[in-house]
PDB file of N, CA and C in Angstrom:
ATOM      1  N   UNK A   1      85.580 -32.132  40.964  1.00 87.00           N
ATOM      2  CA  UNK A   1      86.600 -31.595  41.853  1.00 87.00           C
ATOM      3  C   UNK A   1      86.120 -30.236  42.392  1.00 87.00           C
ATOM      4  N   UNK A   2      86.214 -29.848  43.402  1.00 91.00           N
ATOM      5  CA  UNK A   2      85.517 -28.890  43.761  1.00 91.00           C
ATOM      6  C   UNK A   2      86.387 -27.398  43.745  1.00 91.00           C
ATOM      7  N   UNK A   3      86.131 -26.559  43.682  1.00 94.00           N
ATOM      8  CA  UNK A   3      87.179 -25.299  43.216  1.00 94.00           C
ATOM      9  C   UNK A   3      86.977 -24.237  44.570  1.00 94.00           C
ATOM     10  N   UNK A   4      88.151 -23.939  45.179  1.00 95.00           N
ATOM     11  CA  UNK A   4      88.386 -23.293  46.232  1.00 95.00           C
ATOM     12  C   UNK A   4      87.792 -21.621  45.854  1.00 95.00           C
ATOM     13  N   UNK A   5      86.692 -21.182  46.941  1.00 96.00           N
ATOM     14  CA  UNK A   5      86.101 -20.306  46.973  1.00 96.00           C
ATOM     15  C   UNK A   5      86.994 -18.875  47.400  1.00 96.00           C
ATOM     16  N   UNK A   6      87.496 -18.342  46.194  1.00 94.00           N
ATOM     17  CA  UNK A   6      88.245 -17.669  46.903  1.00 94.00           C
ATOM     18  C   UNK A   6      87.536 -15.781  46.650  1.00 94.00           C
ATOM     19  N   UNK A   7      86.711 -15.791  45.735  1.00 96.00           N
ATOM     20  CA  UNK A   7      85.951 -14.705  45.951  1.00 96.00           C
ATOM     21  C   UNK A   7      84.880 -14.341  46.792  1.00 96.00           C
ATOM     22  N   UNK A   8      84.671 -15.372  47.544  1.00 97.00           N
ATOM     23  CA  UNK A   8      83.690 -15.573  48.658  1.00 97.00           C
ATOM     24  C   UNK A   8      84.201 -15.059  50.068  1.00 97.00           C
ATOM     25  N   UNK A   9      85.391 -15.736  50.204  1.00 97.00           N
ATOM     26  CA  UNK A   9      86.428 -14.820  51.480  1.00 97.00           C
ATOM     27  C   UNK A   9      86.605 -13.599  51.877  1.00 97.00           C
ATOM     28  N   UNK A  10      86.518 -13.778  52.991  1.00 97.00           N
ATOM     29  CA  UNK A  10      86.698 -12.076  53.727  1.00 97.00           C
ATOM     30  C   UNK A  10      88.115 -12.193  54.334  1.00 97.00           C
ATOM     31  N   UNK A  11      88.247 -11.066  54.472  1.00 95.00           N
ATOM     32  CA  UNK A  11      89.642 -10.925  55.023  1.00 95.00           C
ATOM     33  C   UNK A  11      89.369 -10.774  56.426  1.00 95.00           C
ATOM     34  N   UNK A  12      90.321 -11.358  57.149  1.00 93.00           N
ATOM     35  CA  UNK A  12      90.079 -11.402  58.341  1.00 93.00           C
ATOM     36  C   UNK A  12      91.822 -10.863  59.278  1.00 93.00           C
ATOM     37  N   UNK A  13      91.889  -9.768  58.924  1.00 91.00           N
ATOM     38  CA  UNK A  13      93.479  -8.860  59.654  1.00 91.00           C
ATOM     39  C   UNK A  13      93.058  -8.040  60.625  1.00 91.00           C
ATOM     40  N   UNK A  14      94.272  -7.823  60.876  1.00 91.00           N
ATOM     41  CA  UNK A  14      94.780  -7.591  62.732  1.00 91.00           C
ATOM     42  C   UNK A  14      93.985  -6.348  63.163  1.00 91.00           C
ATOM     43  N   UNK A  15      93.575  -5.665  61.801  1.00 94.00           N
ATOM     44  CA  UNK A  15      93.254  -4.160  61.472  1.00 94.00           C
ATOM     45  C   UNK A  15      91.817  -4.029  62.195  1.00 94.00           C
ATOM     46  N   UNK A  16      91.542  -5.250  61.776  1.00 96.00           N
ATOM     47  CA  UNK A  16      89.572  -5.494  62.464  1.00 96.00           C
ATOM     48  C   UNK A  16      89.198  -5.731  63.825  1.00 96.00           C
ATOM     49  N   UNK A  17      87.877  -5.197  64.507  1.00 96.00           N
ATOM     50  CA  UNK A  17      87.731  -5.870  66.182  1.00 96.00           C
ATOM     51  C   UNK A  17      88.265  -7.350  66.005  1.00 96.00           C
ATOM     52  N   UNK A  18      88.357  -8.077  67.273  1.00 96.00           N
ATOM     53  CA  UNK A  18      88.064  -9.487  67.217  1.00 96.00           C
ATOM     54  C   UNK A  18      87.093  -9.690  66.954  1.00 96.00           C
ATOM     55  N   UNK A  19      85.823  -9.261  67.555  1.00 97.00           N
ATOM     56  CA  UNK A  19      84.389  -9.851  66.922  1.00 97.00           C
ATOM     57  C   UNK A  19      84.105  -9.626  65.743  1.00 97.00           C
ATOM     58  N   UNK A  20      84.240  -9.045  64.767  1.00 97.00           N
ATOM     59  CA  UNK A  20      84.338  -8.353  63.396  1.00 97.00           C
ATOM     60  C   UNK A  20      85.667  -9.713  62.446  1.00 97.00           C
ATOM     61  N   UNK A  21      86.851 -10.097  63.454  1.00 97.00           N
ATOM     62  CA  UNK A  21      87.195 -10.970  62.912  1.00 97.00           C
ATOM     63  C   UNK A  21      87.220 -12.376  62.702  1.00 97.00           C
ATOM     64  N   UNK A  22      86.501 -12.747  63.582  1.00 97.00           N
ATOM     65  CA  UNK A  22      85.717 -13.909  63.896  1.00 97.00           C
ATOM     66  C   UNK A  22      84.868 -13.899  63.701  1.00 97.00           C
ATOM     67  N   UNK A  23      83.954 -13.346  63.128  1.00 97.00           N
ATOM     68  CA  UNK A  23      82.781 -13.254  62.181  1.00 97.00           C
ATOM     69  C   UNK A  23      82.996 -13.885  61.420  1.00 97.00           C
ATOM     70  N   UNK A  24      83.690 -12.674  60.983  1.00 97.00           N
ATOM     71  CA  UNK A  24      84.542 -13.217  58.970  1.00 97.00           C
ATOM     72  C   UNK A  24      85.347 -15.014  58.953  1.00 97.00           C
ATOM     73  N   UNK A  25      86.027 -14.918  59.845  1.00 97.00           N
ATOM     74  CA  UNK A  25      86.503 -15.905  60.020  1.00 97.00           C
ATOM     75  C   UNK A  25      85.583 -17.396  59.939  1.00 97.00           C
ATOM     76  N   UNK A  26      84.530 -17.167  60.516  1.00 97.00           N
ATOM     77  CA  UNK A  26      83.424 -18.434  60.707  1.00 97.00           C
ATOM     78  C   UNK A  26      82.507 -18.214  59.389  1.00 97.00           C
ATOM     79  N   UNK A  27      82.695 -17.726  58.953  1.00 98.00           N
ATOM     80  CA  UNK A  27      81.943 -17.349  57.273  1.00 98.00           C
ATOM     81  C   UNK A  27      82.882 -17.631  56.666  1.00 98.00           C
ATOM     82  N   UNK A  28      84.379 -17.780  56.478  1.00 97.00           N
ATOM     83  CA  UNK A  28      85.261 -18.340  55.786  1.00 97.00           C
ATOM     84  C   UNK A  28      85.009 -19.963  55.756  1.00 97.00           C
ATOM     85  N   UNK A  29      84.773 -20.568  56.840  1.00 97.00           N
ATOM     86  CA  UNK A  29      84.787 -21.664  57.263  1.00 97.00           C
ATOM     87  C   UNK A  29      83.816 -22.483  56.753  1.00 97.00           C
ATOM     88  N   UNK A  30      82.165 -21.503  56.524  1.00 97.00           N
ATOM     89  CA  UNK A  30      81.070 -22.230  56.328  1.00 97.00           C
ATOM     90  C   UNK A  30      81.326 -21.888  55.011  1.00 97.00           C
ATOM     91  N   UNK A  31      82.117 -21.352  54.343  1.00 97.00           N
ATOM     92  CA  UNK A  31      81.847 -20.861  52.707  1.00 97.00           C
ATOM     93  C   UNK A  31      82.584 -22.098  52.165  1.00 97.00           C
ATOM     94  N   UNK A  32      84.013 -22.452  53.202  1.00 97.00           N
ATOM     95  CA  UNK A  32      85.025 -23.383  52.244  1.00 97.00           C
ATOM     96  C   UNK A  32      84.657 -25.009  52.675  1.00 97.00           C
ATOM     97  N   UNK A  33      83.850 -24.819  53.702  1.00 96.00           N
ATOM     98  CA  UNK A  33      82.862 -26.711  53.938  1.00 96.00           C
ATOM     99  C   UNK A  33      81.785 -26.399  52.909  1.00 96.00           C
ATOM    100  N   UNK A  34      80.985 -25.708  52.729  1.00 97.00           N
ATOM    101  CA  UNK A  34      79.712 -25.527  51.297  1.00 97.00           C
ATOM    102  C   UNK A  34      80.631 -25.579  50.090  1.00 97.00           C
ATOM    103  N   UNK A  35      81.542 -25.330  49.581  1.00 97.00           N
ATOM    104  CA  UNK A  35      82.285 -25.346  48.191  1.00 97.00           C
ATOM    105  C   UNK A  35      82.709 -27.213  48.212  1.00 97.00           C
ATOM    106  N   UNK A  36      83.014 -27.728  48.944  1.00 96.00           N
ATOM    107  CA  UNK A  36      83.415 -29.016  49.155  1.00 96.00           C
ATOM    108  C   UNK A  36      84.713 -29.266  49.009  1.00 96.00           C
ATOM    109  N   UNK A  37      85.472 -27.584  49.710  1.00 95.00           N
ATOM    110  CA  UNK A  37      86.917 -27.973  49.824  1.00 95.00           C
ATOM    111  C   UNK A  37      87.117 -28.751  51.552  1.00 95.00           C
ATOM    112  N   UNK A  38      88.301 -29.006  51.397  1.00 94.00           N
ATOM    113  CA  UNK A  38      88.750 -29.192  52.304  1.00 94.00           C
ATOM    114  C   UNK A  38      89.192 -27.674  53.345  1.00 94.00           C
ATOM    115  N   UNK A  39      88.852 -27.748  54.844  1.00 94.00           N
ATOM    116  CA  UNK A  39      89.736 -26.625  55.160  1.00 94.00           C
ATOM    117  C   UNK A  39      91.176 -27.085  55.161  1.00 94.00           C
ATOM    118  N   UNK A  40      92.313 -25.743  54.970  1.00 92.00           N
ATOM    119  CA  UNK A  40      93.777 -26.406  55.268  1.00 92.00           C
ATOM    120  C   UNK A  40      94.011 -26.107  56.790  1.00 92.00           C
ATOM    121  N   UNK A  41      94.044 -27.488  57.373  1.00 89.00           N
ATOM    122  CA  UNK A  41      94.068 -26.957  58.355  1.00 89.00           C
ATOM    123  C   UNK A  41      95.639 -26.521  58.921  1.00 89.00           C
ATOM    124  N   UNK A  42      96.629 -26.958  58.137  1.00 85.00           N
ATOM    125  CA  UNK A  42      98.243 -26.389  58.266  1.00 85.00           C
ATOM    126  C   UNK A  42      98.173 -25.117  58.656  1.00 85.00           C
ATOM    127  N   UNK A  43      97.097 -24.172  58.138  1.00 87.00           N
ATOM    128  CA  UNK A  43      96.846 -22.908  57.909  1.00 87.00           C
ATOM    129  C   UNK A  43      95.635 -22.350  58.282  1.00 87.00           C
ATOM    130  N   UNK A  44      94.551 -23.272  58.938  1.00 91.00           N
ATOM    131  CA  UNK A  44      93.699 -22.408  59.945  1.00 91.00           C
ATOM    132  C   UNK A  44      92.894 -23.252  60.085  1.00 91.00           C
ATOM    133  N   UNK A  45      92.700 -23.270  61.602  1.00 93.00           N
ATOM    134  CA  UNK A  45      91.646 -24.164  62.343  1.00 93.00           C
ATOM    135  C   UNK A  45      90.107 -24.466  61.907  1.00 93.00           C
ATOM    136  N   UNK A  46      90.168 -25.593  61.651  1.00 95.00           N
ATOM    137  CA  UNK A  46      88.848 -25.930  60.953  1.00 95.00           C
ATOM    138  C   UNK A  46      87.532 -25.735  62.012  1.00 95.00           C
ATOM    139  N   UNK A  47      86.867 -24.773  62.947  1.00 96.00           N
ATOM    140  CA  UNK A  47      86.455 -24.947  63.848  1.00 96.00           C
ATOM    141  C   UNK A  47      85.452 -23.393  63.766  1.00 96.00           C
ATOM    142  N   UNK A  48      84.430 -23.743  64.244  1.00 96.00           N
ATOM    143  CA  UNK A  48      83.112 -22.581  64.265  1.00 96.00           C
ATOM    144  C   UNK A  48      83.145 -21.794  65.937  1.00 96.00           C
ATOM    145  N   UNK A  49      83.817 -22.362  66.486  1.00 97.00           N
ATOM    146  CA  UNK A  49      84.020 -22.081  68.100  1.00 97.00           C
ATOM    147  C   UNK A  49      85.022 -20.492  68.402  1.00 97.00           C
ATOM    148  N   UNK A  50      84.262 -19.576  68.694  1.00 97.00           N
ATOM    149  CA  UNK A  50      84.864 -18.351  68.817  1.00 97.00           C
ATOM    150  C   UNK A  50      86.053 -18.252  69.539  1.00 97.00           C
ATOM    151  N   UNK A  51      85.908 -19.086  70.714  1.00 97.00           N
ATOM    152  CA  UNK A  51      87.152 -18.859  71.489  1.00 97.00           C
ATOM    153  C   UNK A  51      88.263 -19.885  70.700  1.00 97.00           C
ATOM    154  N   UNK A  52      88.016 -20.777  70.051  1.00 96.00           N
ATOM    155  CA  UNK A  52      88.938 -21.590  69.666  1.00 96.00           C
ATOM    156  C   UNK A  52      89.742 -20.390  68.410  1.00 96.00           C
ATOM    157  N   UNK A  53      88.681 -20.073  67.624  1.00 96.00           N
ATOM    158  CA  UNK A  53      89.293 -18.941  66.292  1.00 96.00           C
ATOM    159  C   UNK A  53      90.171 -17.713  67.239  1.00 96.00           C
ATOM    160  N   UNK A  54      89.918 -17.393  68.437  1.00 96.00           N
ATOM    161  CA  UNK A  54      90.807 -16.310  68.745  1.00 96.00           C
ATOM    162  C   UNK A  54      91.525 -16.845  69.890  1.00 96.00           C
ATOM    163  N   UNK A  55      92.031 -17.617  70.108  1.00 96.00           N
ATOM    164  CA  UNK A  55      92.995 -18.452  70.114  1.00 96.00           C
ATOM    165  C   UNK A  55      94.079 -18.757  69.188  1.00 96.00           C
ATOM    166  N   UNK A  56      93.497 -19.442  68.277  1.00 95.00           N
ATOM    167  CA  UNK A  56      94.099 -19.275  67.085  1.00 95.00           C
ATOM    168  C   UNK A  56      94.607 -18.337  66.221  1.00 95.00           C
ATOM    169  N   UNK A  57      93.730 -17.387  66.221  1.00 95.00           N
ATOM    170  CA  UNK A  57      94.659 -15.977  66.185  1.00 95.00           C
ATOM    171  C   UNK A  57      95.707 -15.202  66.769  1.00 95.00           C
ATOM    172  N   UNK A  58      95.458 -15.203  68.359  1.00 95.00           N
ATOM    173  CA  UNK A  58      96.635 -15.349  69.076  1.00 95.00           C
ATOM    174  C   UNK A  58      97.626 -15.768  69.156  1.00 95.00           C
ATOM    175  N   UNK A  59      97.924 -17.135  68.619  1.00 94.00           N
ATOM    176  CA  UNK A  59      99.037 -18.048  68.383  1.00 94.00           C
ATOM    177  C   UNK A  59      99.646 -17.521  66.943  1.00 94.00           C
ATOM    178  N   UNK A  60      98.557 -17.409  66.334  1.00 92.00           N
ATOM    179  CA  UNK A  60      99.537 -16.774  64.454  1.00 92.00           C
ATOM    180  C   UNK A  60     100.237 -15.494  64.758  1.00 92.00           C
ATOM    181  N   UNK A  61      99.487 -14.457  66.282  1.00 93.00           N
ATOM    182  CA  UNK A  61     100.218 -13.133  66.302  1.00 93.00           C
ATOM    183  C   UNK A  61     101.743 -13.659  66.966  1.00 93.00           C
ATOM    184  N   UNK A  62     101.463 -14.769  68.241  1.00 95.00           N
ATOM    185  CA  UNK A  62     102.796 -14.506  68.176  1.00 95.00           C
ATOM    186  C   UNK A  62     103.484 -15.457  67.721  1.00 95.00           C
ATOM    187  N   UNK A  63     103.743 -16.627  66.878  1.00 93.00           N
ATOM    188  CA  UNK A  63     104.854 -17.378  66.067  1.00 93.00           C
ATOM    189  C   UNK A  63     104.887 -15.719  64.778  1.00 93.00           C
ATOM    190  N   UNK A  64     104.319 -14.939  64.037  1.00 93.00           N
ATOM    191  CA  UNK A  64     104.542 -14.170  63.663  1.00 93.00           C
ATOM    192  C   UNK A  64     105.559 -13.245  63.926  1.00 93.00           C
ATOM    193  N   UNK A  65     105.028 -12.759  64.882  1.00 95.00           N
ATOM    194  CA  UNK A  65     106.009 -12.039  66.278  1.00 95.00           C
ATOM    195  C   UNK A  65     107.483 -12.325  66.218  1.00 95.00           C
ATOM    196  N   UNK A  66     107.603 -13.043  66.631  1.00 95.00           N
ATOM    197  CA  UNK A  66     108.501 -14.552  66.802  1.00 95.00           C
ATOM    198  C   UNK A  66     109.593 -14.362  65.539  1.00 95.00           C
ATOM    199  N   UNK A  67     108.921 -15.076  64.422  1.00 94.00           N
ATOM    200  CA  UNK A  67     109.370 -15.338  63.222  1.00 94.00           C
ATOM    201  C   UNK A  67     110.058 -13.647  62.816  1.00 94.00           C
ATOM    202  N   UNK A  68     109.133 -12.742  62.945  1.00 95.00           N
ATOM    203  CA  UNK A  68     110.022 -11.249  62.454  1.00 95.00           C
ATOM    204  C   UNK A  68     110.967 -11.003  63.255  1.00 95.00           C
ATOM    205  N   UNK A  69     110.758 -10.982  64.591  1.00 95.00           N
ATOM    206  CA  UNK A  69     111.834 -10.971  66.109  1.00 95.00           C
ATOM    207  C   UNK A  69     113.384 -11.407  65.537  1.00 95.00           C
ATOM    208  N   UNK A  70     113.197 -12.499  64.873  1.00 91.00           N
ATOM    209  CA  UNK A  70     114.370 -13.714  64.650  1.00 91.00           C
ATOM    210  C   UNK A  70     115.014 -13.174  63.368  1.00 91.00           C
ATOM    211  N   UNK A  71     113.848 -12.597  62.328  1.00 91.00           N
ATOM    212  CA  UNK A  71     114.587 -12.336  61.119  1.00 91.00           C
ATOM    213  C   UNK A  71     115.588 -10.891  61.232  1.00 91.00           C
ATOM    214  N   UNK A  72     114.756 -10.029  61.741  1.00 94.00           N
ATOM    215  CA  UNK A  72     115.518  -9.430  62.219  1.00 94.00           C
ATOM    216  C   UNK A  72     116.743  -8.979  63.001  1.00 94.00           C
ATOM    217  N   UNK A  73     116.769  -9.722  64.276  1.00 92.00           N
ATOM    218  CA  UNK A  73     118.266 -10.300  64.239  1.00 92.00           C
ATOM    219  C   UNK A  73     119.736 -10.821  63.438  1.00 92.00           C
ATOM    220  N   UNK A  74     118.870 -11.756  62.881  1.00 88.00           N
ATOM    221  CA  UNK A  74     119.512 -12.255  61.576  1.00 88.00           C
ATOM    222  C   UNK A  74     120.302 -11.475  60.527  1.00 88.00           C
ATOM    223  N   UNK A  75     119.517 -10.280  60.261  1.00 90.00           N
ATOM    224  CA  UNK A  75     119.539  -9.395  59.069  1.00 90.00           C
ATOM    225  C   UNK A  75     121.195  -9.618  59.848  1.00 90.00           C
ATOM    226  N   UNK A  76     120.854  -8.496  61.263  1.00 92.00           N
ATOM    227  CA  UNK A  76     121.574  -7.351  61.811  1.00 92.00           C
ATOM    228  C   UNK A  76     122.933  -8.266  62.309  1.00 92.00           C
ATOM    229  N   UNK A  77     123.133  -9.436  61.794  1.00 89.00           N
ATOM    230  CA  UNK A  77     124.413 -10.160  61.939  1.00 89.00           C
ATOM    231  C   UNK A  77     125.262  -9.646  60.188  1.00 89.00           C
ATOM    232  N   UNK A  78     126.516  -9.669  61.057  1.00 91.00           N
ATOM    233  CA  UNK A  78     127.800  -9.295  60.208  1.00 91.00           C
ATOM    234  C   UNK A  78     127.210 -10.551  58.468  1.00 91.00           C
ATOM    235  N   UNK A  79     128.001  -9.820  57.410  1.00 87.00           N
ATOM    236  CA  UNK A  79     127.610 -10.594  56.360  1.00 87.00           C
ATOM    237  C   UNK A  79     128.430 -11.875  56.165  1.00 87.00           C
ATOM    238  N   UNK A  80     129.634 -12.086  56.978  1.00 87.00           N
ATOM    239  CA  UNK A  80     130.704 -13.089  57.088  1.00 87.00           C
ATOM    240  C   UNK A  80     130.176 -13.842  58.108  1.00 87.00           C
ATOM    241  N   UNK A  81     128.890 -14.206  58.686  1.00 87.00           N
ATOM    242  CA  UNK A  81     128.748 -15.098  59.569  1.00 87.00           C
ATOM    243  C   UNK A  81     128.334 -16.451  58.805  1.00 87.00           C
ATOM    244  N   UNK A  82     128.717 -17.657  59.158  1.00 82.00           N
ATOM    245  CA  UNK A  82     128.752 -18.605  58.571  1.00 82.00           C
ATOM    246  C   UNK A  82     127.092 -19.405  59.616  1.00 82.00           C
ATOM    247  N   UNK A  83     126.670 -20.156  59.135  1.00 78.00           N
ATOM    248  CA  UNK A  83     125.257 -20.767  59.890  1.00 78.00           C
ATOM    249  C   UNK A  83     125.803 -22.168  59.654  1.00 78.00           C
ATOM    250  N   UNK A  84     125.237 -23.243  60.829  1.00 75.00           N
ATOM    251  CA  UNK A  84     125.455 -24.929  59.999  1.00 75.00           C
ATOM    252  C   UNK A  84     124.737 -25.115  59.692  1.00 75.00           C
ATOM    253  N   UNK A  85     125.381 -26.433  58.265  1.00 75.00           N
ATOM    254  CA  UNK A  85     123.862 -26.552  57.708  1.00 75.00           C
ATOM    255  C   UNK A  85     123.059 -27.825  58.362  1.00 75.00           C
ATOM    256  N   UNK A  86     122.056 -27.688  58.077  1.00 74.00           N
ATOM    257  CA  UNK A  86     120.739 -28.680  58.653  1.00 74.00           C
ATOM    258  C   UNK A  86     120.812 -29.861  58.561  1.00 74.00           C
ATOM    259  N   UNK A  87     121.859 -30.275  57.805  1.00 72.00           N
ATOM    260  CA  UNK A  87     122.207 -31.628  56.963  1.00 72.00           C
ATOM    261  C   UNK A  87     123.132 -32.420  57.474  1.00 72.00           C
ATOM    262  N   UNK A  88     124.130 -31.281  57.690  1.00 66.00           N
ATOM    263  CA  UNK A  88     125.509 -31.914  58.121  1.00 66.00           C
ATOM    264  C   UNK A  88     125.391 -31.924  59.854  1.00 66.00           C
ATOM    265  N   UNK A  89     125.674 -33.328  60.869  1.00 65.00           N
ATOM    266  CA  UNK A  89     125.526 -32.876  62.204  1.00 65.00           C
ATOM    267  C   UNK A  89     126.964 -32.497  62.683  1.00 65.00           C
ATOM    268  N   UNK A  90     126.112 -31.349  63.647  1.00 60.00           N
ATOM    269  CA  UNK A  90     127.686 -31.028  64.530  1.00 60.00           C
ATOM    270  C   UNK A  90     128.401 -31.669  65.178  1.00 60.00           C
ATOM    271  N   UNK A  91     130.099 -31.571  65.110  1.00 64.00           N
ATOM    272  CA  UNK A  91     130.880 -32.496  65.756  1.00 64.00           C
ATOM    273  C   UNK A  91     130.584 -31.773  67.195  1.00 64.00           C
ATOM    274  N   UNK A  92     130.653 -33.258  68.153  1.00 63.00           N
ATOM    275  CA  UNK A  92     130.403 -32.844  69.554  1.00 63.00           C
ATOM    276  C   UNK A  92     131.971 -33.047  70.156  1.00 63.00           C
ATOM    277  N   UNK A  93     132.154 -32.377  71.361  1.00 60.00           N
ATOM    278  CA  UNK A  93     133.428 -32.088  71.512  1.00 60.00           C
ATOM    279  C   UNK A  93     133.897 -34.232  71.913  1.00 60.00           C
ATOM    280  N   UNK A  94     135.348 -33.908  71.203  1.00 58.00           N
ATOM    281  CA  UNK A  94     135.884 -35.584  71.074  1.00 58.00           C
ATOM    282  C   UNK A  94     135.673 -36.649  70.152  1.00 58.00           C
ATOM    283  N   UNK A  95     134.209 -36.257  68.875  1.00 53.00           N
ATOM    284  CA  UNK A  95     134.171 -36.707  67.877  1.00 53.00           C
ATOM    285  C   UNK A  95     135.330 -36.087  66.872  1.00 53.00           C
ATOM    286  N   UNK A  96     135.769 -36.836  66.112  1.00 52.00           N
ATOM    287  CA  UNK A  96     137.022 -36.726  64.659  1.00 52.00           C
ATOM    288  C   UNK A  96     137.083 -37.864  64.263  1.00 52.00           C
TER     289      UNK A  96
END
């Protein structure tokens, strides 16, 4: 079974050039195909192609973006707000 290389990884954050992070990034890639993991790709593009990796970075900044945008809102709603749940569907007007 092959064991996920995780002392081998570089970090690859917002903090770094792009070229500096796409470096790292494509050395992540060739480290976790040589270990004989799988990449996840749920969680990052299995791909050696620069423009494809900052692309892909682009898209994590903004569903990120996004995702804090929303939580934040959220917070800043009253504590008595009720949400529906995911489960139950909403009556549409004339259903009972």
């Amino acid at each position: 079974m092959p064991e996920w290389p995780k002392e081998k990884l570089l970090r690859t954050g917002p903090d770094l050039p792009m070229a500096e992070r796409i470096r790292r990034y494509q050395h992540n890639i060739r480290i976790i195909r040589a270990s004989g993991c799988v990449v996840p790709t749920f969680s990052m593009v299995d791909t050696l192609d620069p423009a494809e990796i900052e692309i892909w970075f682009a898209d994590k900044a903004f569903t990120t973006d996004r995702l804090d945008r929303l939580m934040r809102r959220i917070a800043d709603l009253p504590a008595e707000t009720e949400f529906p749940s995911l489960l139950i569907p909403l009556e549409k007007d004339g259903d009972q």
